[in-house]
Coordinates of C-alpha atoms and ligand atoms in Angstrom, one line a residue:
M17 CA 110.9 84.3 108.5
V18 CA 110.2 87.9 107.7
K19 CA 113.3 90.6 107.6
V20 CA 112.9 94.8 107.8
Y21 CA 114.9 96.8 107.7
N22 CA 114.8 98.9 110.9
T23 CA 115.7 102.5 110.5
L24 CA 116.5 102.1 114.6
G25 CA 119.8 100.7 114.1
R26 CA 119.5 100.7 110.2
E27 CA 120.2 96.7 109.9
K28 CA 117.8 94.4 109.4
Q29 CA 116.3 92.3 111.7
E30 CA 113.5 89.4 111.8
L31 CA 110.3 90.6 112.6
K32 CA 109.2 89.6 116.1
P33 CA 105.9 91.2 116.7
L34 CA 105.5 91.8 120.1
H35 CA 102.2 89.9 120.8
G36 CA 102.4 86.5 118.9
K37 CA 101.3 86.6 115.7
N38 CA 99.0 89.9 116.0
L39 CA 101.3 93.5 115.0
S40 CA 100.7 96.5 115.2
M41 CA 100.9 99.5 112.6
Y42 CA 101.2 103.2 112.7
V43 CA 101.6 105.3 109.2
C44 CA 101.8 109.0 109.3
G45 CA 98.5 110.3 107.6
P46 CA 98.5 113.2 105.5
T47 CA 98.3 116.7 106.6
V48 CA 94.3 117.2 105.6
Y49 CA 94.9 121.1 104.3
G50 CA 94.9 120.2 100.3
P51 CA 93.9 117.2 98.1
G52 CA 96.6 114.3 98.7
H53 CA 100.1 114.3 95.6
I54 CA 101.4 111.6 94.4
G55 CA 104.3 111.2 96.3
H56 CA 101.7 109.8 99.5
A57 CA 100.2 108.0 96.8
R58 CA 103.6 106.5 96.6
T59 CA 104.0 106.0 100.8
Y60 CA 100.4 104.8 101.0
V61 CA 100.8 102.4 97.8
A62 CA 104.0 101.1 99.4
F63 CA 103.4 100.1 103.3
D64 CA 99.8 98.7 101.5
I65 CA 102.0 96.6 99.5
I66 CA 104.0 95.5 103.1
R67 CA 100.8 95.2 105.1
R68 CA 98.9 93.2 102.0
Y69 CA 102.4 90.9 102.1
L70 CA 102.7 90.0 106.4
E71 CA 98.7 89.5 106.3
S72 CA 99.4 87.2 104.0
R73 CA 102.6 85.5 106.1
G74 CA 99.7 84.9 108.8
F75 CA 100.6 88.0 110.7
N76 CA 97.5 89.5 112.4
V77 CA 98.3 92.8 111.3
K78 CA 96.1 96.1 112.9
F79 CA 97.2 98.8 110.5
V80 CA 96.4 103.3 112.3
V81 CA 96.8 106.1 110.1
N82 CA 96.8 109.1 111.4
L83 CA 95.0 112.0 110.2
T84 CA 96.3 115.9 111.4
D85 CA 94.3 118.3 111.1
I86 CA 95.1 120.3 113.5
H87 CA 98.6 122.4 111.7
D88 CA 100.5 126.1 111.2
D89 CA 99.2 125.3 107.2
M90 CA 95.8 124.2 108.3
I91 CA 95.0 127.7 110.0
K92 CA 96.4 129.4 107.0
K93 CA 95.2 127.0 104.1
A94 CA 91.9 127.8 105.8
N95 CA 92.1 131.5 106.2
E96 CA 93.0 131.7 102.6
Q97 CA 90.0 130.2 101.5
G98 CA 87.8 132.0 104.2
I99 CA 86.6 128.5 106.2
T100 CA 87.1 126.8 109.2
I101 CA 89.5 124.0 109.5
F102 CA 86.8 121.6 110.6
E103 CA 85.5 122.2 106.9
L104 CA 89.1 122.3 105.3
A105 CA 89.7 118.8 107.2
D106 CA 86.3 117.7 106.1
K107 CA 86.3 118.6 102.4
N108 CA 89.7 117.3 102.3
I109 CA 89.8 114.1 104.6
A110 CA 86.3 113.1 102.2
L111 CA 89.1 113.5 99.5
F112 CA 91.3 112.0 100.9
F113 CA 89.5 108.3 101.4
K114 CA 88.1 108.7 97.6
D115 CA 91.9 108.4 96.5
M116 CA 93.0 105.8 98.5
D117 CA 90.1 103.5 97.4
S118 CA 90.8 104.5 93.9
L119 CA 94.1 103.1 94.4
G120 CA 93.1 99.7 95.9
I121 CA 94.1 100.3 99.7
K122 CA 93.0 98.4 102.0
K123 CA 91.1 100.5 104.6
A124 CA 93.1 101.3 107.7
D125 CA 91.7 99.9 111.2
V126 CA 91.3 103.0 112.4
Y127 CA 91.6 107.0 111.2
P128 CA 92.5 109.0 114.0
R129 CA 91.5 113.0 114.4
V130 CA 93.6 114.3 116.3
T131 CA 90.8 117.3 117.0
E132 CA 89.3 114.3 118.5
H133 CA 92.2 113.8 120.6
I134 CA 92.6 117.0 122.3
G135 CA 92.0 115.4 125.9
A136 CA 94.2 113.2 125.7
I137 CA 96.5 115.3 124.1
I138 CA 96.3 117.3 127.4
D139 CA 96.5 114.8 130.2
F140 CA 99.9 113.1 127.8
V141 CA 101.8 116.7 128.1
K142 CA 101.1 117.1 131.4
E143 CA 102.6 114.0 132.7
L144 CA 105.7 114.9 130.5
Q145 CA 105.5 118.0 132.4
D146 CA 104.7 116.1 135.5
K147 CA 107.6 114.2 134.9
G148 CA 109.8 117.2 134.5
F149 CA 110.5 117.3 131.0
A150 CA 108.1 119.2 130.1
Y151 CA 108.8 122.9 130.2
E152 CA 106.0 125.8 129.6
T153 CA 106.9 129.6 128.3
D154 CA 104.9 132.8 127.4
D155 CA 104.0 130.3 124.4
G156 CA 104.2 127.8 124.9
V157 CA 104.6 124.0 126.2
Y158 CA 108.4 122.8 125.1
F159 CA 109.7 119.4 125.7
D160 CA 113.2 119.8 126.8
I161 CA 115.4 117.6 124.9
S162 CA 118.2 117.7 127.5
K163 CA 116.2 115.7 130.1
F164 CA 116.2 112.8 127.5
P165 CA 119.4 111.0 126.7
G166 CA 118.5 108.2 124.1
Y167 CA 117.3 111.8 122.0
G168 CA 119.3 111.6 118.3
K169 CA 119.1 107.4 118.4
L170 CA 116.7 106.8 115.5
S171 CA 118.1 110.3 113.4
G172 CA 121.5 110.0 114.4
I173 CA 120.6 113.8 115.3
K174 CA 121.5 115.9 118.5
A175 CA 121.7 119.4 119.4
K176 CA 124.6 121.0 118.3
E177 CA 124.8 122.6 122.2
Q178 CA 123.3 121.2 125.0
K179 CA 121.9 124.4 125.9
T180 CA 117.7 124.4 127.4
G181 CA 115.5 127.4 126.1
T182 CA 117.2 126.9 122.2
R183 CA 113.8 126.5 120.6
V184 CA 111.2 125.9 117.8
E185 CA 108.2 127.7 118.0
T186 CA 107.2 126.8 114.4
D187 CA 107.0 124.1 111.9
K188 CA 109.9 124.6 110.1
Y189 CA 112.6 123.3 111.4
D190 CA 116.2 123.2 111.7
K191 CA 117.1 120.1 109.5
E192 CA 120.8 119.9 111.0
N193 CA 120.2 120.6 114.9
A194 CA 117.8 119.4 117.6
K195 CA 116.4 121.7 119.7
D196 CA 113.5 121.7 121.8
F197 CA 110.5 121.8 120.5
A198 CA 106.2 122.9 121.1
L199 CA 104.0 119.9 122.4
W200 CA 101.8 122.7 122.8
K201 CA 101.1 125.9 121.5
K202 CA 99.0 128.9 123.3
Q203 CA 97.1 130.8 121.1
K204 CA 98.2 134.1 119.7
Q205 CA 95.6 135.8 117.9
E206 CA 91.4 135.7 118.6
N207 CA 90.4 133.8 115.3
E208 CA 92.9 131.1 115.7
P209 CA 91.5 127.8 116.4
A210 CA 92.1 126.8 120.3
W211 CA 90.5 124.3 123.0
D212 CA 91.2 124.8 127.2
S213 CA 94.0 123.7 128.8
P214 CA 96.1 123.8 132.6
W215 CA 98.0 126.4 130.1
G216 CA 95.6 128.9 128.9
K217 CA 93.9 128.5 125.6
G218 CA 95.8 126.9 123.0
R219 CA 96.8 123.9 120.3
P220 CA 99.2 120.6 120.2
G221 CA 102.1 121.1 118.3
W222 CA 103.1 119.3 115.7
H223 CA 104.7 115.6 117.4
I224 CA 102.2 115.7 120.4
E225 CA 99.2 113.3 118.4
C226 CA 101.0 110.7 116.9
S227 CA 102.8 110.1 120.0
V228 CA 99.5 109.7 121.8
M229 CA 96.8 108.4 118.6
S230 CA 99.4 105.3 118.4
S231 CA 99.3 104.6 122.8
K232 CA 95.6 104.8 122.4
H233 CA 95.2 103.3 119.1
L234 CA 98.0 100.2 119.7
G235 CA 98.9 100.5 123.0
E236 CA 102.2 101.8 125.1
Q237 CA 104.2 99.9 122.7
I238 CA 104.1 99.3 118.8
D239 CA 105.8 96.7 116.2
I240 CA 105.7 98.9 113.0
H241 CA 106.1 102.5 112.5
G242 CA 106.4 104.2 109.1
G243 CA 106.2 106.9 106.6
A244 CA 108.7 108.6 104.5
V245 CA 112.2 109.7 105.4
D246 CA 111.3 112.8 105.1
L247 CA 109.5 112.0 109.1
I248 CA 112.7 110.8 110.5
F249 CA 113.3 113.8 112.0
P250 CA 112.6 116.0 113.5
H251 CA 108.8 114.2 113.7
H252 CA 110.1 110.3 114.2
E253 CA 112.9 111.1 116.8
N254 CA 109.9 113.6 118.8
E255 CA 108.3 110.8 118.6
I256 CA 110.3 108.6 120.9
A257 CA 111.6 111.5 122.9
Q258 CA 108.0 112.3 124.0
S259 CA 106.5 108.5 124.6
E260 CA 109.5 107.0 126.2
A261 CA 109.4 109.3 128.5
R262 CA 106.4 109.8 129.5
S263 CA 105.8 105.6 129.5
G264 CA 109.8 105.0 130.9
K265 CA 109.1 101.8 128.4
E266 CA 111.9 101.0 125.5
P267 CA 111.3 100.7 122.8
F268 CA 108.7 102.8 122.1
V269 CA 108.8 101.7 118.4
K270 CA 110.0 97.9 117.6
Y271 CA 110.7 98.7 114.2
W272 CA 110.6 101.7 112.3
I273 CA 110.1 101.3 108.4
H274 CA 110.7 104.5 105.8
S275 CA 110.2 105.0 102.4
G276 CA 112.2 106.7 100.4
F277 CA 110.4 109.8 99.1
L278 CA 109.1 110.1 94.9
N279 CA 110.5 113.2 92.8
V280 CA 109.0 114.2 89.4
D281 CA 111.4 114.5 86.7
G282 CA 113.9 114.5 89.1
Q283 CA 112.7 117.4 91.1
K284 CA 111.2 117.1 94.5
M285 CA 107.8 118.2 93.6
S286 CA 106.3 122.0 94.1
K287 CA 103.7 124.2 93.5
S288 CA 106.3 126.8 92.6
L289 CA 108.2 124.2 89.7
G290 CA 104.0 123.0 88.7
N291 CA 105.2 119.7 88.8
F292 CA 102.5 118.7 91.5
I293 CA 100.5 116.5 90.8
Q294 CA 97.2 115.5 92.7
I295 CA 96.3 111.8 93.2
P296 CA 93.3 112.6 91.0
D297 CA 95.1 114.0 87.9
L298 CA 96.8 111.1 88.1
L299 CA 94.2 108.3 87.4
K300 CA 93.3 110.7 84.8
K301 CA 96.0 109.9 82.9
Y302 CA 96.8 105.9 84.2
D303 CA 94.8 103.6 85.6
A304 CA 95.4 102.3 89.5
R305 CA 96.5 99.7 88.4
T306 CA 99.3 101.1 86.8
F307 CA 100.6 103.1 89.2
R308 CA 100.9 100.5 91.9
F309 CA 103.1 98.4 89.4
F310 CA 105.3 100.8 88.7
V311 CA 105.1 101.5 92.6
A312 CA 105.5 98.0 93.7
G313 CA 108.5 97.6 90.7
L314 CA 111.0 99.7 92.9
H315 CA 111.9 99.0 95.7
Y316 CA 110.1 100.3 99.0
R317 CA 113.0 102.7 100.9
S318 CA 114.0 103.2 97.0
R319 CA 114.0 107.6 95.7
I320 CA 111.4 107.2 93.1
D321 CA 111.7 109.0 89.6
F322 CA 108.3 110.2 89.1
T323 CA 108.4 110.6 85.0
E324 CA 106.1 109.9 81.8
K325 CA 108.4 107.2 80.7
A326 CA 108.6 104.9 83.7
M327 CA 104.6 104.9 83.6
E328 CA 104.6 104.1 79.4
K329 CA 107.4 101.2 80.8
A330 CA 104.7 99.9 83.5
K331 CA 101.7 100.3 81.7
N332 CA 103.5 98.7 78.5
T333 CA 105.2 95.6 80.9
L334 CA 101.3 94.8 82.4
K335 CA 100.4 94.4 79.5
K336 CA 101.8 91.6 78.8
W337 CA 101.2 89.9 82.0
D338 CA 97.6 90.9 81.1
L339 CA 97.6 89.5 78.1
F340 CA 99.8 86.4 79.4
I341 CA 97.2 86.2 81.6
E342 CA 94.4 86.1 79.6
R343 CA 96.5 83.3 78.3
L344 CA 96.5 81.1 81.0
L345 CA 92.5 82.3 81.7
G346 CA 91.5 80.6 77.9
W347 CA 94.6 77.7 78.2
K348 CA 93.4 73.8 77.1
D349 CA 95.6 72.9 74.8
G350 CA 98.7 70.8 75.6
D351 CA 100.3 68.4 77.5
E352 CA 100.4 68.2 81.1
S353 CA 104.4 68.8 82.0
K354 CA 105.8 68.5 85.5
E355 CA 108.6 71.1 84.3
A356 CA 106.0 73.8 83.8
D357 CA 104.8 72.8 87.8
A358 CA 108.2 73.1 88.5
V359 CA 108.9 76.5 86.7
V360 CA 105.7 77.8 88.9
E361 CA 107.3 76.7 91.9
K362 CA 110.7 77.6 92.0
T363 CA 109.3 81.0 91.5
R364 CA 106.8 81.1 94.4
E365 CA 109.8 80.0 96.5
E366 CA 112.1 83.1 94.9
V367 CA 109.0 85.3 95.1
N368 CA 108.2 84.6 98.6
A369 CA 112.3 84.9 99.8
A370 CA 112.4 88.1 98.2
L371 CA 109.9 89.7 99.6
D372 CA 110.7 88.0 103.2
D373 CA 113.7 90.4 102.8
D374 CA 112.9 93.9 103.3
F375 CA 110.5 93.3 100.6
M376 CA 112.5 93.2 97.8
L377 CA 110.1 93.6 95.5
P378 CA 112.9 93.8 92.2
N379 CA 114.1 90.7 93.2
A380 CA 110.6 88.9 92.6
W381 CA 110.0 90.5 89.6
A382 CA 112.9 89.5 88.1
A383 CA 111.7 85.7 88.4
L384 CA 107.8 86.5 87.9
Q385 CA 109.5 88.1 84.6
K386 CA 111.7 84.8 84.3
M387 CA 108.8 82.7 84.6
Q388 CA 106.5 84.4 82.5
T389 CA 109.0 83.5 79.5
E390 CA 109.5 80.5 80.2
L391 CA 106.2 79.3 80.1
N392 CA 104.8 81.6 77.1
K393 CA 107.7 79.0 75.4
S394 CA 106.0 75.8 77.1
M395 CA 102.8 76.9 75.8
G396 CA 104.6 78.1 72.8
E397 CA 105.7 74.2 72.5
E398 CA 102.3 73.2 73.8
T399 CA 103.6 71.0 76.8
F400 CA 101.7 73.1 79.0
G401 CA 97.9 71.4 79.9
K402 CA 95.4 73.0 81.1
E403 CA 95.8 71.8 84.9
N404 CA 99.7 72.9 84.5
G405 CA 98.0 76.8 83.3
E406 CA 95.9 76.6 87.1
H407 CA 99.1 76.3 89.2
A408 CA 100.0 79.0 87.5
L409 CA 97.2 80.9 88.2
D410 CA 97.1 80.0 91.7
F411 CA 99.8 81.1 92.4
L412 CA 99.5 84.8 90.4
K413 CA 96.2 85.1 93.0
Q414 CA 98.5 84.5 95.3
V415 CA 100.9 87.1 94.1
N416 CA 98.0 90.0 93.9
K417 CA 96.6 89.5 97.6
F418 CA 99.6 92.1 97.5
L419 CA 100.1 94.0 94.4
Q420 CA 96.3 94.4 93.2
A421 CA 97.3 95.4 89.8
F422 CA 96.6 92.0 87.5
K423 CA 92.9 91.0 86.6
F424 CA 91.3 87.7 86.5
E425 CA 88.4 88.3 85.0
Q426 CA 87.2 85.8 82.4
E427 CA 86.0 87.6 79.5
K428 CA 88.0 89.2 77.5
S429 CA 89.7 92.8 78.1
E430 CA 89.4 95.6 75.2
L431 CA 93.0 95.3 74.8
S432 CA 92.3 91.8 74.0
K433 CA 89.4 91.1 71.7
E434 CA 91.5 93.7 69.4
L435 CA 93.7 91.8 69.3
L436 CA 91.5 88.4 68.8
G437 CA 89.6 90.6 66.2
L438 CA 93.2 91.8 64.3
I439 CA 94.6 87.7 63.8
K440 CA 90.9 86.7 63.0
K441 CA 91.3 89.5 60.3
R442 CA 94.5 88.4 59.1
E443 CA 93.4 84.8 59.1
E444 CA 90.7 86.0 56.2
L445 CA 93.3 88.0 54.8
R446 CA 95.6 85.0 54.0
A447 CA 92.6 83.0 52.7
E448 CA 91.8 85.4 49.8
K449 CA 96.1 85.4 49.7
K450 CA 96.4 89.2 50.4
W451 CA 99.2 88.7 52.0
E452 CA 100.9 92.4 52.2
E453 CA 97.4 93.1 53.8
S454 CA 97.9 90.7 56.4
D455 CA 101.8 91.3 56.9
K456 CA 101.0 94.4 58.1
I457 CA 98.5 93.6 60.9
R458 CA 101.1 90.8 61.7
D459 CA 104.2 94.0 61.8
E460 CA 101.4 95.9 63.8
L461 CA 101.0 93.5 66.3
A462 CA 104.7 92.5 66.9
A463 CA 105.3 96.9 67.2
Q464 CA 102.9 95.5 69.9
G465 CA 104.9 92.5 71.6
V466 CA 102.4 90.3 70.0
L467 CA 104.1 87.6 67.9
I468 CA 102.1 85.6 65.2
D469 CA 103.1 81.6 64.0
D470 CA 100.9 80.2 61.3
T471 CA 100.7 75.9 62.2
P472 CA 99.4 73.8 60.7
N473 CA 96.0 74.0 63.7
G474 CA 95.7 77.8 62.2
T475 CA 96.8 80.4 63.5
K476 CA 98.7 81.0 67.3
W477 CA 100.4 83.7 69.2
H478 CA 102.8 84.8 71.4
L479 CA 104.7 87.5 73.8
Q480 CA 107.9 88.8 72.9
Q481 CA 109.9 88.5 75.8
K482 CA 113.2 91.0 75.8
Ligands
AMP511 P1 102.0 115.2 104.7 O1 100.6 115.2 105.0 O2 103.1 115.9 103.7 O3 102.1 115.3 106.2 O4 102.9 113.5 104.8 C1 102.1 112.4 104.6 C2 102.6 110.9 104.5 O5 103.7 111.2 103.6 C3 104.0 110.9 105.3 O6 104.4 109.6 105.3 C4 105.3 111.4 103.9 O7 105.9 111.2 104.8 C5 104.9 110.9 102.9 N1 105.0 112.2 101.9 C6 104.8 113.6 101.7 N2 105.2 113.5 100.3 C7 105.8 113.0 99.9 C8 106.4 112.2 98.8 N3 106.9 113.8 97.4 N4 107.1 111.1 98.1 C9 106.4 109.9 99.6 N5 106.3 110.0 100.6 C10 105.5 111.4 100.9
ZN512 ZN1 103.1 111.3 113.2

């Protein structure tokens, strides 16, 4: 049984899709006015792990990520660059796909674009107006939150004064006080992108797109809707109001899942602070496997702090996993042992239990790390056979289905080539009785966490455990 923490109700609930094993999942996508940053990377890697895990548990996931290609910020950016919003969107969507690919994120089944759904958006807004949930003003069409009694059920934020007509015209929201919000914005200046509508020329408001595109691609009611915590209010609260008001069906979304924010060195990422890291710059410094491993080390709901130190730690821990897996791949020695298999099976149960419990990855890592220590010990004592190794590898491949950070290549990595080269050189030095130099190599290896044992059968190595 898989349990997820539902922001709606703020409790863990058993995941029971609306339609058997078919699971519909919608995650709010990027506003494509610039290249993606590591905050996006965190959120999309976190949801990629969740999606892949649910797939490995037998759910047939249909996964939709929208692309916001019309937005106040898009218009501002396109004007600054002297290009149209369509050119700006095309450029950044191409970059987004490339970044998602580099991060090992599985493609969504659909990536709907707002500008390709204008007709459906107009129909949706018209229906809300006809049903009495929306009203027209000089500058647009607004959702009347006083007409929707359930307003505030997700975020707990309601209007301070229930007075029709206090409106938010821009996308900048007062985070404490709910107000009527724009469904449609009338064109103010000639150069603003605009489409014909029953209310004259204009463009959609910020929130309507997700109500329209999720219903079009997944149906009026969906299983999982995700995004980072910043979207709970107003975006997701407004989506619920729009969708439930129009369809009359409740709930619009059965499980709301929100990922924690990523900060850099303890601060919110922002251009003005100079700590804004775009995905391609991240990947110049660390490989995608390391970033995934870093994200996967933490719970998806926790706020994460991106620091050089944390990334180096993730890199070194992953390096040890690389060496451990290479050791398993090349393992031929030792007697088969029931105990080693039992360690693997116990870990498999612990990992599945951790992930079934709202994707508790830190608990899964505690179990995996323990397994690594115990199996390394068995290998050192040669109470570990080839088949034990195969079982352990099978299990780690299962973990990698959602992790996508381990490597299972037969050929040796650069790292272990270097390592084996050093071990060989040390053996030669020892044969020549050059103890001082051979000890130096031993110390160098120890500094990397690789411990050498000189046995009557030659040199063996194992990984130092914390
Ligand atoms: P945006 O491009 O700002 O519309 O955001 C696209 C997605 O990335 C949304 O799900 C956001 O909640 C998420 N997101 C934006 N910034 C961050 C951040 N710093 N950390 C985590 N997620 C973020
Ligand atoms: Zn959205």
